């Protein structure tokens, strides 16, 4: 294998990473095998397949033997291997690729200087990856690249970039990823293509035969049943077997010792305490016990816990001795997990009451240095909830409770906070947690407590007051109170100047959430332009995981505004963009609000894609509780009602359009949309005057309502009033095609009724041209049977071809699939179909009433509605028309 050419000069750009730090050469070195090592041939043979496939995954739990397996295999190859051990401390794509390029060069891969190296730790230029892929694709044999501990790579774009390299380097690379977790690569594609080798946890586990050989290498020869019991207990975990073997070596009765491993007090714990901790000096033992409360530590943090200054040399010594202390790079360390667990248990016995003190010291040190997540964990472990809440609030991080990234973790953390924790920060956190679950009563109670505390506390931080303004805006949004949302936004704007700029930059989610709440409250109030201004600011902001949820929500609500304005295509594009935001960062339901699915469902209804609309409505039901505001509830109600109406379930539609939305003020558009559904129901049931009256007061303020009112008045036999309404509303200049198409159809029907066939045909052509790009089918299906005879003309048939079903062909013959008859204006209800079937059997009105167990007047009402929907005046015509339409 090629090693590191230490004596050869390197270009300056290749001696340092993008941070300017020298490359850590140990990250390019193939790890050494342990002194007692068992080469498992079955795994080696499987790993040989890595030479034939572009990608290999070695995936298993910590201590499963992944790295040792690959390192031993790599050492036995007759060609160079580029090895890179990732570092959790540098997550940026630029640093990752700088190290990978250096690994390739260190292994002897002949990369030209033209490939370059990233200069920015946080990004890598796409052209660099292109140049690298081009050069690697020319290699024969392919270069073998091992990336160890790939689970430390968090940036999703790194995985995307690796996939790009794999795809474009063709057969010039064999990439082996060693990881505890699934990488963010499209593994399903590689599996389907058969170009991936996989070795996973189950395969890494020791068999009983392999465990027996391993124990024998340690000088142990237990009977077969003892080996099987040990393998069953450890599930073949390599590290557990080795610890057992090491512990058993110290016992005069190894067989008995191995049996004790199954007892409550594990031999591994005894071994680690006696043989690792017991051999250290008193100062080192004290350090190890104290740092055992930490997930990771550096010398300064360790000194804060020991209240001494000797951590740096002690840790360096422990690392050199391989005393279960792992070096993470950049002065950070961690304990072996099993060792750390045992040390914590020992600390509680040796020094009762010290553990919470250590957590409190760690929280103070971490907070001063900006490590918020670790600060919260240690402060909570110390039981200091006032400190914990203040750390979250004063860091301006309270918005993370709502962003979907930390919601569950923070909710679980603060669920342990008892009533004894007092102060404005504790109340703000309680309010945020309750509001995130949409428990308005409890949330508003805590918020009022916080408001009173802040009002009487002149020393309260600006961050606490700004956090309070955020929660006030959210509460206003959830309660449908636009005025309160405006007041909260005004207060927040003033407070922003008092908050350190770096906090606002680090927590962009707070501003994004605030504007989203404000925009949604304005949307509820029907102030679409003002709402669009606030929501567009969020939707157009720089993309990051912390702001993905408010960006998704803002895009979806912008889509709702477009839909309400009659632009279904625009609405659909924004809704799809909203979905992409949360999918991009794997923020799946119920993190998202679900508004985008409602918008897509509403568009699907307009396109008469009713099954898709129903599926989208079902998916939208699983939304984040904290996002279920009046806008969402009203939108769901109206969309559900319109779907039911399209399916002819008029009574159900009427009920669905009247949801119990709790809001401080009424929403004009929600009232208008509900009135449109109710009006359509009354039209369907033969009450055009009632339908017109419902929309009368709304026609002046909302174009869609004006068009609906015009349609109702036309059905009531008042065409002049209908046209006058349309002239005053002027939809062509104020609304999109979902409204203007319906307006054109009303005018066309009025012209047809007046005998002006040419105008009617011209208006129908105009409506078809406007509807075709948007695939708007419902307006034509709702227009009534009068439209069918116009559709027989060749020009209109051509405009409808391929997206809207037409009447039968004019010259006879079988209709083409695209020429099926359109449905009636409103689909028949179940009871109307019952009456229609009995009409076909020549039953009288009285006979139908007896057969259906209803009154004669009820049957007459159904007959009147049937005649109107089928555009006929007599029974025989109704039966004939129903047969033409395939209803009988």
PDB file of N, CA, C and O in Angstrom, residues 646-649 823-824 826-841 848 852 862-863 865-866 869-870 882 885-888:
ATOM      1  N   UNK A 646     -68.821  18.638  -5.631  1.00  0.00           N
ATOM      2  CA  UNK A 646     -68.490  18.091  -6.950  1.00  0.00           C
ATOM      3  C   UNK A 646     -68.967  16.655  -7.096  1.00  0.00           C
ATOM      4  O   UNK A 646     -69.229  16.198  -8.204  1.00  0.00           O
ATOM      5  N   UNK A 647     -69.105  15.959  -5.968  1.00  0.00           N
ATOM      6  CA  UNK A 647     -69.575  14.579  -6.007  1.00  0.00           C
ATOM      7  C   UNK A 647     -71.092  14.471  -5.835  1.00  0.00           C
ATOM      8  O   UNK A 647     -71.622  13.381  -5.712  1.00  0.00           O
ATOM      9  N   UNK A 648     -71.755  15.628  -5.801  1.00  0.00           N
ATOM     10  CA  UNK A 648     -73.206  15.623  -5.721  1.00  0.00           C
ATOM     11  C   UNK A 648     -73.757  15.454  -4.328  1.00  0.00           C
ATOM     12  O   UNK A 648     -74.963  15.309  -4.148  1.00  0.00           O
ATOM     13  N   UNK A 649     -72.912  15.493  -3.298  1.00  0.00           N
ATOM     14  CA  UNK A 649     -73.373  15.326  -1.922  1.00  0.00           C
ATOM     15  C   UNK A 649     -73.651  16.711  -1.340  1.00  0.00           C
ATOM     16  O   UNK A 649     -72.886  17.255  -0.551  1.00  0.00           O
ATOM     17  N   UNK A 823     -70.623  15.825 -17.434  1.00  0.00           N
ATOM     18  CA  UNK A 823     -71.609  15.633 -16.389  1.00  0.00           C
ATOM     19  C   UNK A 823     -72.564  16.805 -16.333  1.00  0.00           C
ATOM     20  O   UNK A 823     -72.369  17.828 -16.964  1.00  0.00           O
ATOM     21  N   UNK A 824     -73.599  16.656 -15.505  1.00  0.00           N
ATOM     22  CA  UNK A 824     -74.592  17.710 -15.359  1.00  0.00           C
ATOM     23  C   UNK A 824     -73.996  18.848 -14.560  1.00  0.00           C
ATOM     24  O   UNK A 824     -72.907  18.749 -14.027  1.00  0.00           O
ATOM     25  N   UNK A 826     -74.631  20.145 -11.583  1.00  0.00           N
ATOM     26  CA  UNK A 826     -74.239  19.580 -10.297  1.00  0.00           C
ATOM     27  C   UNK A 826     -74.611  18.110 -10.324  1.00  0.00           C
ATOM     28  O   UNK A 826     -75.673  17.742 -10.851  1.00  0.00           O
ATOM     29  N   UNK A 827     -73.764  17.292  -9.777  1.00  0.00           N
ATOM     30  CA  UNK A 827     -74.058  15.868  -9.793  1.00  0.00           C
ATOM     31  C   UNK A 827     -75.310  15.585  -8.978  1.00  0.00           C
ATOM     32  O   UNK A 827     -75.604  16.263  -7.983  1.00  0.00           O
ATOM     33  N   UNK A 828     -76.052  14.565  -9.406  1.00  0.00           N
ATOM     34  CA  UNK A 828     -77.292  14.218  -8.727  1.00  0.00           C
ATOM     35  C   UNK A 828     -76.999  13.632  -7.356  1.00  0.00           C
ATOM     36  O   UNK A 828     -76.044  12.873  -7.170  1.00  0.00           O
ATOM     37  N   UNK A 829     -77.852  13.998  -6.411  1.00  0.00           N
ATOM     38  CA  UNK A 829     -77.728  13.409  -5.079  1.00  0.00           C
ATOM     39  C   UNK A 829     -78.217  11.971  -5.126  1.00  0.00           C
ATOM     40  O   UNK A 829     -78.858  11.524  -6.098  1.00  0.00           O
ATOM     41  N   UNK A 830     -77.933  11.225  -4.060  1.00  0.00           N
ATOM     42  CA  UNK A 830     -78.367   9.833  -4.008  1.00  0.00           C
ATOM     43  C   UNK A 830     -79.877   9.693  -4.097  1.00  0.00           C
ATOM     44  O   UNK A 830     -80.408   8.808  -4.788  1.00  0.00           O
ATOM     45  N   UNK A 831     -80.602  10.576  -3.388  1.00  0.00           N
ATOM     46  CA  UNK A 831     -82.061  10.501  -3.417  1.00  0.00           C
ATOM     47  C   UNK A 831     -82.613  10.872  -4.793  1.00  0.00           C
ATOM     48  O   UNK A 831     -83.592  10.274  -5.272  1.00  0.00           O
ATOM     49  N   UNK A 832     -81.967  11.858  -5.468  1.00  0.00           N
ATOM     50  CA  UNK A 832     -82.406  12.231  -6.823  1.00  0.00           C
ATOM     51  C   UNK A 832     -82.206  11.075  -7.789  1.00  0.00           C
ATOM     52  O   UNK A 832     -83.032  10.847  -8.696  1.00  0.00           O
ATOM     53  N   UNK A 833     -81.126  10.323  -7.620  1.00  0.00           N
ATOM     54  CA  UNK A 833     -80.921   9.149  -8.479  1.00  0.00           C
ATOM     55  C   UNK A 833     -82.000   8.091  -8.215  1.00  0.00           C
ATOM     56  O   UNK A 833     -82.439   7.380  -9.131  1.00  0.00           O
ATOM     57  N   UNK A 834     -82.400   7.952  -6.932  1.00  0.00           N
ATOM     58  CA  UNK A 834     -83.476   7.012  -6.616  1.00  0.00           C
ATOM     59  C   UNK A 834     -84.765   7.393  -7.346  1.00  0.00           C
ATOM     60  O   UNK A 834     -85.473   6.529  -7.920  1.00  0.00           O
ATOM     61  N   UNK A 835     -85.096   8.685  -7.317  1.00  0.00           N
ATOM     62  CA  UNK A 835     -86.296   9.162  -7.994  1.00  0.00           C
ATOM     63  C   UNK A 835     -86.172   8.942  -9.498  1.00  0.00           C
ATOM     64  O   UNK A 835     -87.124   8.497 -10.170  1.00  0.00           O
ATOM     65  N   UNK A 836     -84.983   9.237 -10.053  1.00  0.00           N
ATOM     66  CA  UNK A 836     -84.770   9.097 -11.490  1.00  0.00           C
ATOM     67  C   UNK A 836     -84.963   7.654 -11.942  1.00  0.00           C
ATOM     68  O   UNK A 836     -85.598   7.380 -12.978  1.00  0.00           O
ATOM     69  N   UNK A 837     -84.464   6.686 -11.182  1.00  0.00           N
ATOM     70  CA  UNK A 837     -84.613   5.280 -11.557  1.00  0.00           C
ATOM     71  C   UNK A 837     -86.097   4.866 -11.569  1.00  0.00           C
ATOM     72  O   UNK A 837     -86.524   4.065 -12.396  1.00  0.00           O
ATOM     73  N   UNK A 838     -86.871   5.413 -10.663  1.00  0.00           N
ATOM     74  CA  UNK A 838     -88.296   5.082 -10.611  1.00  0.00           C
ATOM     75  C   UNK A 838     -89.075   5.781 -11.724  1.00  0.00           C
ATOM     76  O   UNK A 838     -90.092   5.247 -12.210  1.00  0.00           O
ATOM     77  N   UNK A 839     -88.587   6.967 -12.134  1.00  0.00           N
ATOM     78  CA  UNK A 839     -89.186   7.607 -13.307  1.00  0.00           C
ATOM     79  C   UNK A 839     -89.018   6.716 -14.523  1.00  0.00           C
ATOM     80  O   UNK A 839     -89.935   6.583 -15.361  1.00  0.00           O
ATOM     81  N   UNK A 840     -87.860   6.108 -14.662  1.00  0.00           N
ATOM     82  CA  UNK A 840     -87.600   5.241 -15.817  1.00  0.00           C
ATOM     83  C   UNK A 840     -88.494   4.009 -15.815  1.00  0.00           C
ATOM     84  O   UNK A 840     -88.717   3.398 -16.868  1.00  0.00           O
ATOM     85  N   UNK A 841     -89.013   3.645 -14.626  1.00  0.00           N
ATOM     86  CA  UNK A 841     -89.913   2.494 -14.531  1.00  0.00           C
ATOM     87  C   UNK A 841     -91.383   2.917 -14.643  1.00  0.00           C
ATOM     88  O   UNK A 841     -92.279   2.135 -14.329  1.00  0.00           O
ATOM     89  N   UNK A 848     -93.843   6.679  -6.309  1.00  0.00           N
ATOM     90  CA  UNK A 848     -92.447   6.919  -5.902  1.00  0.00           C
ATOM     91  C   UNK A 848     -92.403   7.281  -4.421  1.00  0.00           C
ATOM     92  O   UNK A 848     -91.534   6.805  -3.668  1.00  0.00           O
ATOM     93  N   UNK A 852     -90.374   5.075  -1.645  1.00  0.00           N
ATOM     94  CA  UNK A 852     -89.216   5.650  -0.948  1.00  0.00           C
ATOM     95  C   UNK A 852     -89.535   6.064   0.484  1.00  0.00           C
ATOM     96  O   UNK A 852     -88.655   6.596   1.181  1.00  0.00           O
ATOM     97  N   UNK A 862     -87.699  16.877  -5.371  1.00  0.00           N
ATOM     98  CA  UNK A 862     -86.613  16.177  -6.061  1.00  0.00           C
ATOM     99  C   UNK A 862     -86.800  16.239  -7.571  1.00  0.00           C
ATOM    100  O   UNK A 862     -85.822  16.378  -8.326  1.00  0.00           O
ATOM    101  N   UNK A 863     -88.038  16.129  -8.037  1.00  0.00           N
ATOM    102  CA  UNK A 863     -88.303  16.203  -9.474  1.00  0.00           C
ATOM    103  C   UNK A 863     -87.920  17.580 -10.020  1.00  0.00           C
ATOM    104  O   UNK A 863     -87.318  17.693 -11.101  1.00  0.00           O
ATOM    105  N   UNK A 865     -85.689  19.628  -8.886  1.00  0.00           N
ATOM    106  CA  UNK A 865     -84.227  19.712  -8.925  1.00  0.00           C
ATOM    107  C   UNK A 865     -83.675  18.886 -10.081  1.00  0.00           C
ATOM    108  O   UNK A 865     -82.740  19.311 -10.784  1.00  0.00           O
ATOM    109  N   UNK A 866     -84.248  17.692 -10.303  1.00  0.00           N
ATOM    110  CA  UNK A 866     -83.819  16.850 -11.421  1.00  0.00           C
ATOM    111  C   UNK A 866     -84.006  17.560 -12.756  1.00  0.00           C
ATOM    112  O   UNK A 866     -83.107  17.560 -13.610  1.00  0.00           O
ATOM    113  N   UNK A 869     -81.369  20.294 -13.215  1.00  0.00           N
ATOM    114  CA  UNK A 869     -80.014  19.797 -13.460  1.00  0.00           C
ATOM    115  C   UNK A 869     -79.886  19.166 -14.845  1.00  0.00           C
ATOM    116  O   UNK A 869     -78.813  19.229 -15.468  1.00  0.00           O
ATOM    117  N   UNK A 870     -80.951  18.551 -15.308  1.00  0.00           N
ATOM    118  CA  UNK A 870     -80.905  17.902 -16.617  1.00  0.00           C
ATOM    119  C   UNK A 870     -81.372  18.814 -17.742  1.00  0.00           C
ATOM    120  O   UNK A 870     -81.385  18.410 -18.910  1.00  0.00           O
ATOM    121  N   UNK A 882     -81.136  11.477 -19.134  1.00  0.00           N
ATOM    122  CA  UNK A 882     -80.346  10.678 -18.187  1.00  0.00           C
ATOM    123  C   UNK A 882     -79.677   9.507 -18.885  1.00  0.00           C
ATOM    124  O   UNK A 882     -78.526   9.154 -18.593  1.00  0.00           O
ATOM    125  N   UNK A 885     -76.715  10.693 -20.822  1.00  0.00           N
ATOM    126  CA  UNK A 885     -75.588  11.021 -19.950  1.00  0.00           C
ATOM    127  C   UNK A 885     -75.039   9.805 -19.205  1.00  0.00           C
ATOM    128  O   UNK A 885     -74.099   9.918 -18.415  1.00  0.00           O
ATOM    129  N   UNK A 886     -75.613   8.661 -19.430  1.00  0.00           N
ATOM    130  CA  UNK A 886     -75.124   7.453 -18.787  1.00  0.00           C
ATOM    131  C   UNK A 886     -75.539   7.333 -17.337  1.00  0.00           C
ATOM    132  O   UNK A 886     -74.946   6.567 -16.568  1.00  0.00           O
ATOM    133  N   UNK A 887     -76.583   8.047 -16.935  1.00  0.00           N
ATOM    134  CA  UNK A 887     -77.050   7.990 -15.552  1.00  0.00           C
ATOM    135  C   UNK A 887     -78.018   6.841 -15.328  1.00  0.00           C
ATOM    136  O   UNK A 887     -78.326   6.500 -14.180  1.00  0.00           O
ATOM    137  N   UNK A 888     -78.490   6.255 -16.397  1.00  0.00           N
ATOM    138  CA  UNK A 888     -79.397   5.106 -16.284  1.00  0.00           C
ATOM    139  C   UNK A 888     -78.846   3.941 -17.110  1.00  0.00           C
ATOM    140  O   UNK A 888     -78.214   4.182 -18.157  1.00  0.00           O
TER     141      UNK A 888
END
